[in-house]
Amino acid sequence: MASTNSFLNTPTKTPTSTSISKKHHHKHHTADSNRSASEFKDRFEAYNRLQAAAVAFGEKLPIPEIVAIGGQSDGKSSLLEALLGFRFNVREVEMGTRRPLILQMVHDQSALDPRCRFQDEDSEEYGSPLVLASEIADTIKSRTESLLKRTRAAVSSKPIVMRAEYAHCPNLTIIDTPGFVLKAKKGEPERTPDEILSMVKSLASPPHRIILFLQQSSVEWCSSLWLDTIREIDPSFRRTVIVVSKFDNRLKEFTERWEVDRYLSASGYLGENTHPFFVALPKDRGTISNDEFRRQISQVDAEMLHYLRDSVKGGFDEEKYRSYVGFGCLRDFLEAELQRRYKEAAPATLALLEQRCGEVTADLARMECKINATSDVAHLRKSAMLHAAALCNHVEALIDGAADPAPEQWGKTTEEERIESGIGSWPSVTAEIKPPNATLRLYGGAAFERVMHEFRCATYSIKCPPVSREKVANILLAHTGRGGGRGITEAAAEIARAAARSWLAPLLDTACDRLAFVLGNLFDISIEKNHGNDSNSKNSDGHRPVDMEGYIGFHAALRQSYNNFMKDLSKECKQLLRHHLDSVTSPYSHVCYENNFIGSFSSGNNSIYQLNQATASPLCLELSDGGAALRKEAMKDQENMPPEKSAQETTPGKVTESRDALRECQMTVPETPSPDQPSDGNYGIKRELGNCVEVGARKRQPRISGNARNHGQNGESLLFGNGDNISRPVSTYAEICSSAAQHFARIREVLVERSVASTLNSGFLTPCRERLFVALGLNLFAVNDEKFMDMFVAPGAIDSLENERQSLQKRQKILHSCLNEFKSVARAL
């Protein structure tokens, strides 16, 4: 073990023995020592240069390093100054810095005064040497404040690199971390202590780093604040060096040997194989020379040993603990330990450097291809077409069903689709629409089908809107004046058509917009999916396509063309759906009169046609509410009749229509009673989405036909407010509204079930499979070369590529230089 004063003077090669044999032995020993020292210095310089390159280029290299950790008052700053051999007010810096500081100490016998240089930010170059010690502290502070202000953070893990060349410092590299604190300083965010703790943990976690943990001697092991943190990082202390600082403050407590030995062993807390170092440093913070500073360090070491040997009864176990007491022992241990780890890590570092050099060479080759491609229009066209074709293939695969990339990240819930599309809820729908799987994150074909189902739920939740008497009167009176026997039916059908055109058209437009949004999202998902395939794909000629990642203009044009294609599809689908809506709501459409809706009412005298004939004579129609008195009178005639059953079945997804009103409007009143006429009306069965709904007429009392017959024969006026005066309590207005609701439901069902689904599938999905690439190709590639190159040679793009190539070339040069150095180091091992 080297003497504690060995670092004070430059080693001398002058022999001290006069014996020839001793001279010969000493020459061999000196030569071996010099060779060993030279090899270590070469290895140390190689690692230092590699470390600087790693910091500059963001490389993650497992370089053996020492990370100093401790509380803000545990003496870490004083230890760093002692290792350097001179003071530069690092203590004041530590109180304010929030960035790691990498100290590269280089033992240079020619540097009688310290030469300190800082590595430039984002570069492997070092600046000019600093002369004044105060400039070092100022540089550290200014760089820290500048970075934190730029990043708007309380702390930063980006290190400051300082290289110190000095004749009185060891070959050692230490990463100094901000000291642990329990409470943020005034003006700092409250989360600062937690961020410092998190950053220090991340710096100390890599297994190739040695942890140098400092704790002052006044703290008992059982009450250590930060020892548990070290255990989280290195549970067995296998790569941790524990330093008890300010040991001179504790010395006076020891009077017996067993007390000293028990304290130095730290048994019961650190384990049998963990031996802490016990260090004390000068307390004088006055202005002194560097030589005086080093003399004081040596003096404190000597005074500690003197006290342990002479002032403690029985001394202490020097054989066991001598090598752990004093700063000089710690200094020699750290230098030897780092040298050992450098030697062990050299083969793995060499292999990793070869890998990194190969990767950088490949990146440089790709950059060269990209730069050359800017002038090769044919090759660029081919690569762009392949990229667009791959995008279209991915879109088709996502529509057909895919789970890559992860739906949890790229999919959207129904609520997210509504918010991000800016469409919101369905127009005129007051009920909350929640389709199945609304909370799952879906994309592609799955999301498309979910929107389709949501549209069906929204459509079937709409009832036929109420119609004012004035509107009914305007329509009914116009039909009555034209003659014929279908006045009420035509009026109800016309009301239903107008309601369908007014209420269903916005829903159809919204469905198209939502589906276009779902398909528009597939662009980013396809680009992400394409990233994973670019590295393995090859052209038909066996060459890799040009990497299209950096061509912002091309990607912007491709995205715009894709979005325009989806907008055009949405516009075309809206027009087709409007055409279908116009067809089913046309006066010439027989949707309202189809037999499967109104049932089999054509037999006998039980049809709406006959009802219209009974009311379509040139009578005076009362259109106001004045018939209320007559309705009340009619109800008196009915008050002794038994109540009729009102059974109705509901269909999931649809709002139940009024069943009683339907039956009333389907009742027929024969003008001449027939003895052969059955008392029960015929019944028609209509199936709606899998459920059968009974549609038919109710049983009538015999007096109904008689009353209606008398009314028809006498030619009395039919009041719009009371219907049949005697036989029916339901007014003609209610009849028309009820019939219009049924017509509206029929129009809605025919439109949704027969037209919408097939139109949206053929209008959106089929073009995405068959026409997307053609549309993109016409927009992007069916242009002359000059216009085509506008997407690739944007202003400043070539300069940006050239700068990136120069950066790669510089990085390649540095890494190859480090590789050659490590090859030389490996050969010397």
PDB file of C-alpha atoms in Angstrom, residues 319-452:
ATOM      1  CA  GLU A 319      -3.522  -4.923  10.334  1.00  0.00           C
ATOM      2  CA  LYS A 320      -7.246  -4.973   9.671  1.00  0.00           C
ATOM      3  CA  TYR A 321      -8.162  -1.275   9.477  1.00  0.00           C
ATOM      4  CA  ARG A 322      -5.019   0.693   8.647  1.00  0.00           C
ATOM      5  CA  SER A 323      -5.666   0.569   4.906  1.00  0.00           C
ATOM      6  CA  TYR A 324      -9.099   2.165   5.448  1.00  0.00           C
ATOM      7  CA  VAL A 325      -8.076   5.171   7.542  1.00  0.00           C
ATOM      8  CA  GLY A 326      -7.006   8.426   5.870  1.00  0.00           C
ATOM      9  CA  PHE A 327      -7.597  10.258   2.632  1.00  0.00           C
ATOM     10  CA  GLY A 328      -4.429   8.883   1.034  1.00  0.00           C
ATOM     11  CA  CYS A 329      -5.674   5.294   1.384  1.00  0.00           C
ATOM     12  CA  LEU A 330      -8.997   6.203  -0.238  1.00  0.00           C
ATOM     13  CA  ARG A 331      -7.249   8.011  -3.066  1.00  0.00           C
ATOM     14  CA  ASP A 332      -4.940   5.073  -3.832  1.00  0.00           C
ATOM     15  CA  PHE A 333      -7.817   2.590  -3.601  1.00  0.00           C
ATOM     16  CA  LEU A 334     -10.023   4.504  -6.046  1.00  0.00           C
ATOM     17  CA  GLU A 335      -7.212   4.841  -8.569  1.00  0.00           C
ATOM     18  CA  ALA A 336      -6.315   1.133  -8.314  1.00  0.00           C
ATOM     19  CA  GLU A 337      -9.966   0.021  -8.430  1.00  0.00           C
ATOM     20  CA  LEU A 338     -10.680   2.116 -11.499  1.00  0.00           C
ATOM     21  CA  GLN A 339      -7.521   0.786 -13.160  1.00  0.00           C
ATOM     22  CA  ARG A 340      -8.624  -2.785 -12.446  1.00  0.00           C
ATOM     23  CA  ARG A 341     -12.093  -2.201 -13.833  1.00  0.00           C
ATOM     24  CA  TYR A 342     -10.692  -0.482 -16.919  1.00  0.00           C
ATOM     25  CA  LYS A 343      -8.577  -3.532 -17.598  1.00  0.00           C
ATOM     26  CA  GLU A 344     -11.495  -5.952 -17.104  1.00  0.00           C
ATOM     27  CA  ALA A 345     -13.852  -3.887 -19.275  1.00  0.00           C
ATOM     28  CA  ALA A 346     -11.419  -3.386 -22.163  1.00  0.00           C
ATOM     29  CA  PRO A 347     -12.466  -6.493 -24.207  1.00  0.00           C
ATOM     30  CA  ALA A 348     -16.196  -5.766 -23.885  1.00  0.00           C
ATOM     31  CA  THR A 349     -15.603  -2.090 -24.665  1.00  0.00           C
ATOM     32  CA  LEU A 350     -13.609  -3.042 -27.745  1.00  0.00           C
ATOM     33  CA  ALA A 351     -16.417  -5.282 -29.013  1.00  0.00           C
ATOM     34  CA  LEU A 352     -19.026  -2.594 -28.363  1.00  0.00           C
ATOM     35  CA  LEU A 353     -16.914   0.014 -30.164  1.00  0.00           C
ATOM     36  CA  GLU A 354     -16.670  -2.211 -33.208  1.00  0.00           C
ATOM     37  CA  GLN A 355     -20.451  -2.561 -33.189  1.00  0.00           C
ATOM     38  CA  ARG A 356     -20.978   1.187 -32.817  1.00  0.00           C
ATOM     39  CA  CYS A 357     -18.521   1.909 -35.622  1.00  0.00           C
ATOM     40  CA  GLY A 358     -20.407  -0.470 -37.882  1.00  0.00           C
ATOM     41  CA  GLU A 359     -23.717   1.194 -37.057  1.00  0.00           C
ATOM     42  CA  VAL A 360     -22.348   4.676 -37.700  1.00  0.00           C
ATOM     43  CA  THR A 361     -20.833   3.519 -40.997  1.00  0.00           C
ATOM     44  CA  ALA A 362     -24.233   2.127 -42.044  1.00  0.00           C
ATOM     45  CA  ASP A 363     -25.954   5.395 -41.047  1.00  0.00           C
ATOM     46  CA  LEU A 364     -23.409   7.327 -43.050  1.00  0.00           C
ATOM     47  CA  ALA A 365     -23.981   5.099 -46.084  1.00  0.00           C
ATOM     48  CA  ARG A 366     -27.747   5.676 -45.863  1.00  0.00           C
ATOM     49  CA  MET A 367     -27.160   9.398 -45.612  1.00  0.00           C
ATOM     50  CA  GLU A 368     -24.977   9.276 -48.714  1.00  0.00           C
ATOM     51  CA  CYS A 369     -27.746   7.425 -50.568  1.00  0.00           C
ATOM     52  CA  LYS A 370     -30.278  10.005 -49.477  1.00  0.00           C
ATOM     53  CA  ILE A 371     -28.101  12.877 -50.671  1.00  0.00           C
ATOM     54  CA  ASN A 372     -27.400  11.126 -53.979  1.00  0.00           C
ATOM     55  CA  ALA A 373     -31.094  10.405 -54.415  1.00  0.00           C
ATOM     56  CA  THR A 374     -31.899  14.098 -54.419  1.00  0.00           C
ATOM     57  CA  SER A 375     -30.442  14.240 -57.908  1.00  0.00           C
ATOM     58  CA  ASP A 376     -31.723  10.834 -59.116  1.00  0.00           C
ATOM     59  CA  VAL A 377     -35.336  11.558 -60.043  1.00  0.00           C
ATOM     60  CA  ALA A 378     -36.124   8.079 -61.382  1.00  0.00           C
ATOM     61  CA  HIS A 379     -34.886   6.339 -58.255  1.00  0.00           C
ATOM     62  CA  LEU A 380     -36.693   8.840 -56.062  1.00  0.00           C
ATOM     63  CA  ARG A 381     -39.951   8.309 -57.957  1.00  0.00           C
ATOM     64  CA  LYS A 382     -39.628   4.557 -57.544  1.00  0.00           C
ATOM     65  CA  SER A 383     -38.967   4.811 -53.832  1.00  0.00           C
ATOM     66  CA  ALA A 384     -41.836   7.258 -53.327  1.00  0.00           C
ATOM     67  CA  MET A 385     -44.214   4.963 -55.226  1.00  0.00           C
ATOM     68  CA  LEU A 386     -43.140   1.990 -53.127  1.00  0.00           C
ATOM     69  CA  HIS A 387     -43.699   4.022 -49.980  1.00  0.00           C
ATOM     70  CA  ALA A 388     -47.197   5.066 -51.108  1.00  0.00           C
ATOM     71  CA  ALA A 389     -48.023   1.485 -52.136  1.00  0.00           C
ATOM     72  CA  ALA A 390     -46.926   0.189 -48.737  1.00  0.00           C
ATOM     73  CA  LEU A 391     -49.122   2.808 -47.081  1.00  0.00           C
ATOM     74  CA  CYS A 392     -52.152   1.688 -49.127  1.00  0.00           C
ATOM     75  CA  ASN A 393     -51.475  -1.965 -48.309  1.00  0.00           C
ATOM     76  CA  HIS A 394     -51.358  -1.151 -44.613  1.00  0.00           C
ATOM     77  CA  VAL A 395     -54.639   0.794 -44.861  1.00  0.00           C
ATOM     78  CA  GLU A 396     -56.300  -2.198 -46.508  1.00  0.00           C
ATOM     79  CA  ALA A 397     -54.928  -4.556 -43.845  1.00  0.00           C
ATOM     80  CA  LEU A 398     -56.201  -2.292 -41.063  1.00  0.00           C
ATOM     81  CA  ILE A 399     -59.661  -2.160 -42.644  1.00  0.00           C
ATOM     82  CA  ASP A 400     -59.757  -5.951 -42.923  1.00  0.00           C
ATOM     83  CA  GLY A 401     -58.769  -6.259 -39.255  1.00  0.00           C
ATOM     84  CA  ALA A 402     -55.398  -5.958 -37.515  1.00  0.00           C
ATOM     85  CA  ALA A 403     -53.951  -5.634 -34.019  1.00  0.00           C
ATOM     86  CA  ASP A 404     -50.568  -4.154 -34.920  1.00  0.00           C
ATOM     87  CA  PRO A 405     -49.623  -1.518 -33.903  1.00  0.00           C
ATOM     88  CA  ALA A 406     -51.091  -1.762 -30.423  1.00  0.00           C
ATOM     89  CA  PRO A 407     -54.758  -0.653 -30.358  1.00  0.00           C
ATOM     90  CA  GLU A 408     -54.275   0.463 -26.753  1.00  0.00           C
ATOM     91  CA  GLN A 409     -51.978   3.196 -28.033  1.00  0.00           C
ATOM     92  CA  TRP A 410     -53.363   3.978 -31.486  1.00  0.00           C
ATOM     93  CA  GLY A 411     -57.056   3.159 -31.135  1.00  0.00           C
ATOM     94  CA  LYS A 412     -59.798   5.500 -29.929  1.00  0.00           C
ATOM     95  CA  THR A 413     -62.936   5.110 -27.868  1.00  0.00           C
ATOM     96  CA  THR A 414     -66.292   6.362 -29.132  1.00  0.00           C
ATOM     97  CA  GLU A 415     -66.060   9.441 -26.917  1.00  0.00           C
ATOM     98  CA  GLU A 416     -62.542  10.221 -28.165  1.00  0.00           C
ATOM     99  CA  GLU A 417     -63.724   9.926 -31.765  1.00  0.00           C
ATOM    100  CA  ARG A 418     -66.541  12.376 -31.105  1.00  0.00           C
ATOM    101  CA  ILE A 419     -64.286  14.901 -29.392  1.00  0.00           C
ATOM    102  CA  GLU A 420     -61.292  14.699 -31.736  1.00  0.00           C
ATOM    103  CA  SER A 421     -63.404  14.774 -34.877  1.00  0.00           C
ATOM    104  CA  GLY A 422     -65.160  17.914 -33.643  1.00  0.00           C
ATOM    105  CA  ILE A 423     -68.531  16.426 -34.641  1.00  0.00           C
ATOM    106  CA  GLY A 424     -69.901  15.785 -31.176  1.00  0.00           C
ATOM    107  CA  SER A 425     -73.287  14.154 -30.677  1.00  0.00           C
ATOM    108  CA  TRP A 426     -75.740  13.079 -33.343  1.00  0.00           C
ATOM    109  CA  PRO A 427     -77.979  15.944 -34.519  1.00  0.00           C
ATOM    110  CA  SER A 428     -81.519  16.061 -33.119  1.00  0.00           C
ATOM    111  CA  VAL A 429     -80.840  13.028 -30.909  1.00  0.00           C
ATOM    112  CA  THR A 430     -81.494  13.750 -27.252  1.00  0.00           C
ATOM    113  CA  ALA A 431     -80.971  10.218 -25.943  1.00  0.00           C
ATOM    114  CA  GLU A 432     -77.467   9.111 -24.951  1.00  0.00           C
ATOM    115  CA  ILE A 433     -76.147   6.793 -27.642  1.00  0.00           C
ATOM    116  CA  LYS A 434     -73.686   4.189 -26.394  1.00  0.00           C
ATOM    117  CA  PRO A 435     -72.963   1.476 -28.943  1.00  0.00           C
ATOM    118  CA  PRO A 436     -71.434  -1.845 -27.854  1.00  0.00           C
ATOM    119  CA  ASN A 437     -67.663  -1.656 -27.215  1.00  0.00           C
ATOM    120  CA  ALA A 438     -67.849   2.132 -26.883  1.00  0.00           C
ATOM    121  CA  THR A 439     -65.098   2.172 -24.252  1.00  0.00           C
ATOM    122  CA  LEU A 440     -62.662  -0.018 -26.214  1.00  0.00           C
ATOM    123  CA  ARG A 441     -59.888   1.565 -28.258  1.00  0.00           C
ATOM    124  CA  LEU A 442     -60.537   0.493 -31.823  1.00  0.00           C
ATOM    125  CA  TYR A 443     -59.279   1.491 -35.251  1.00  0.00           C
ATOM    126  CA  GLY A 444     -59.742   0.424 -38.858  1.00  0.00           C
ATOM    127  CA  GLY A 445     -62.570  -1.912 -39.775  1.00  0.00           C
ATOM    128  CA  ALA A 446     -63.604  -2.459 -36.162  1.00  0.00           C
ATOM    129  CA  ALA A 447     -64.055   1.265 -35.535  1.00  0.00           C
ATOM    130  CA  PHE A 448     -65.898   1.587 -38.871  1.00  0.00           C
ATOM    131  CA  GLU A 449     -68.460  -1.066 -37.884  1.00  0.00           C
ATOM    132  CA  ARG A 450     -68.888   0.502 -34.453  1.00  0.00           C
ATOM    133  CA  VAL A 451     -69.791   3.855 -36.018  1.00  0.00           C
ATOM    134  CA  MET A 452     -72.243   2.065 -38.332  1.00  0.00           C
TER     135      MET A 452
END
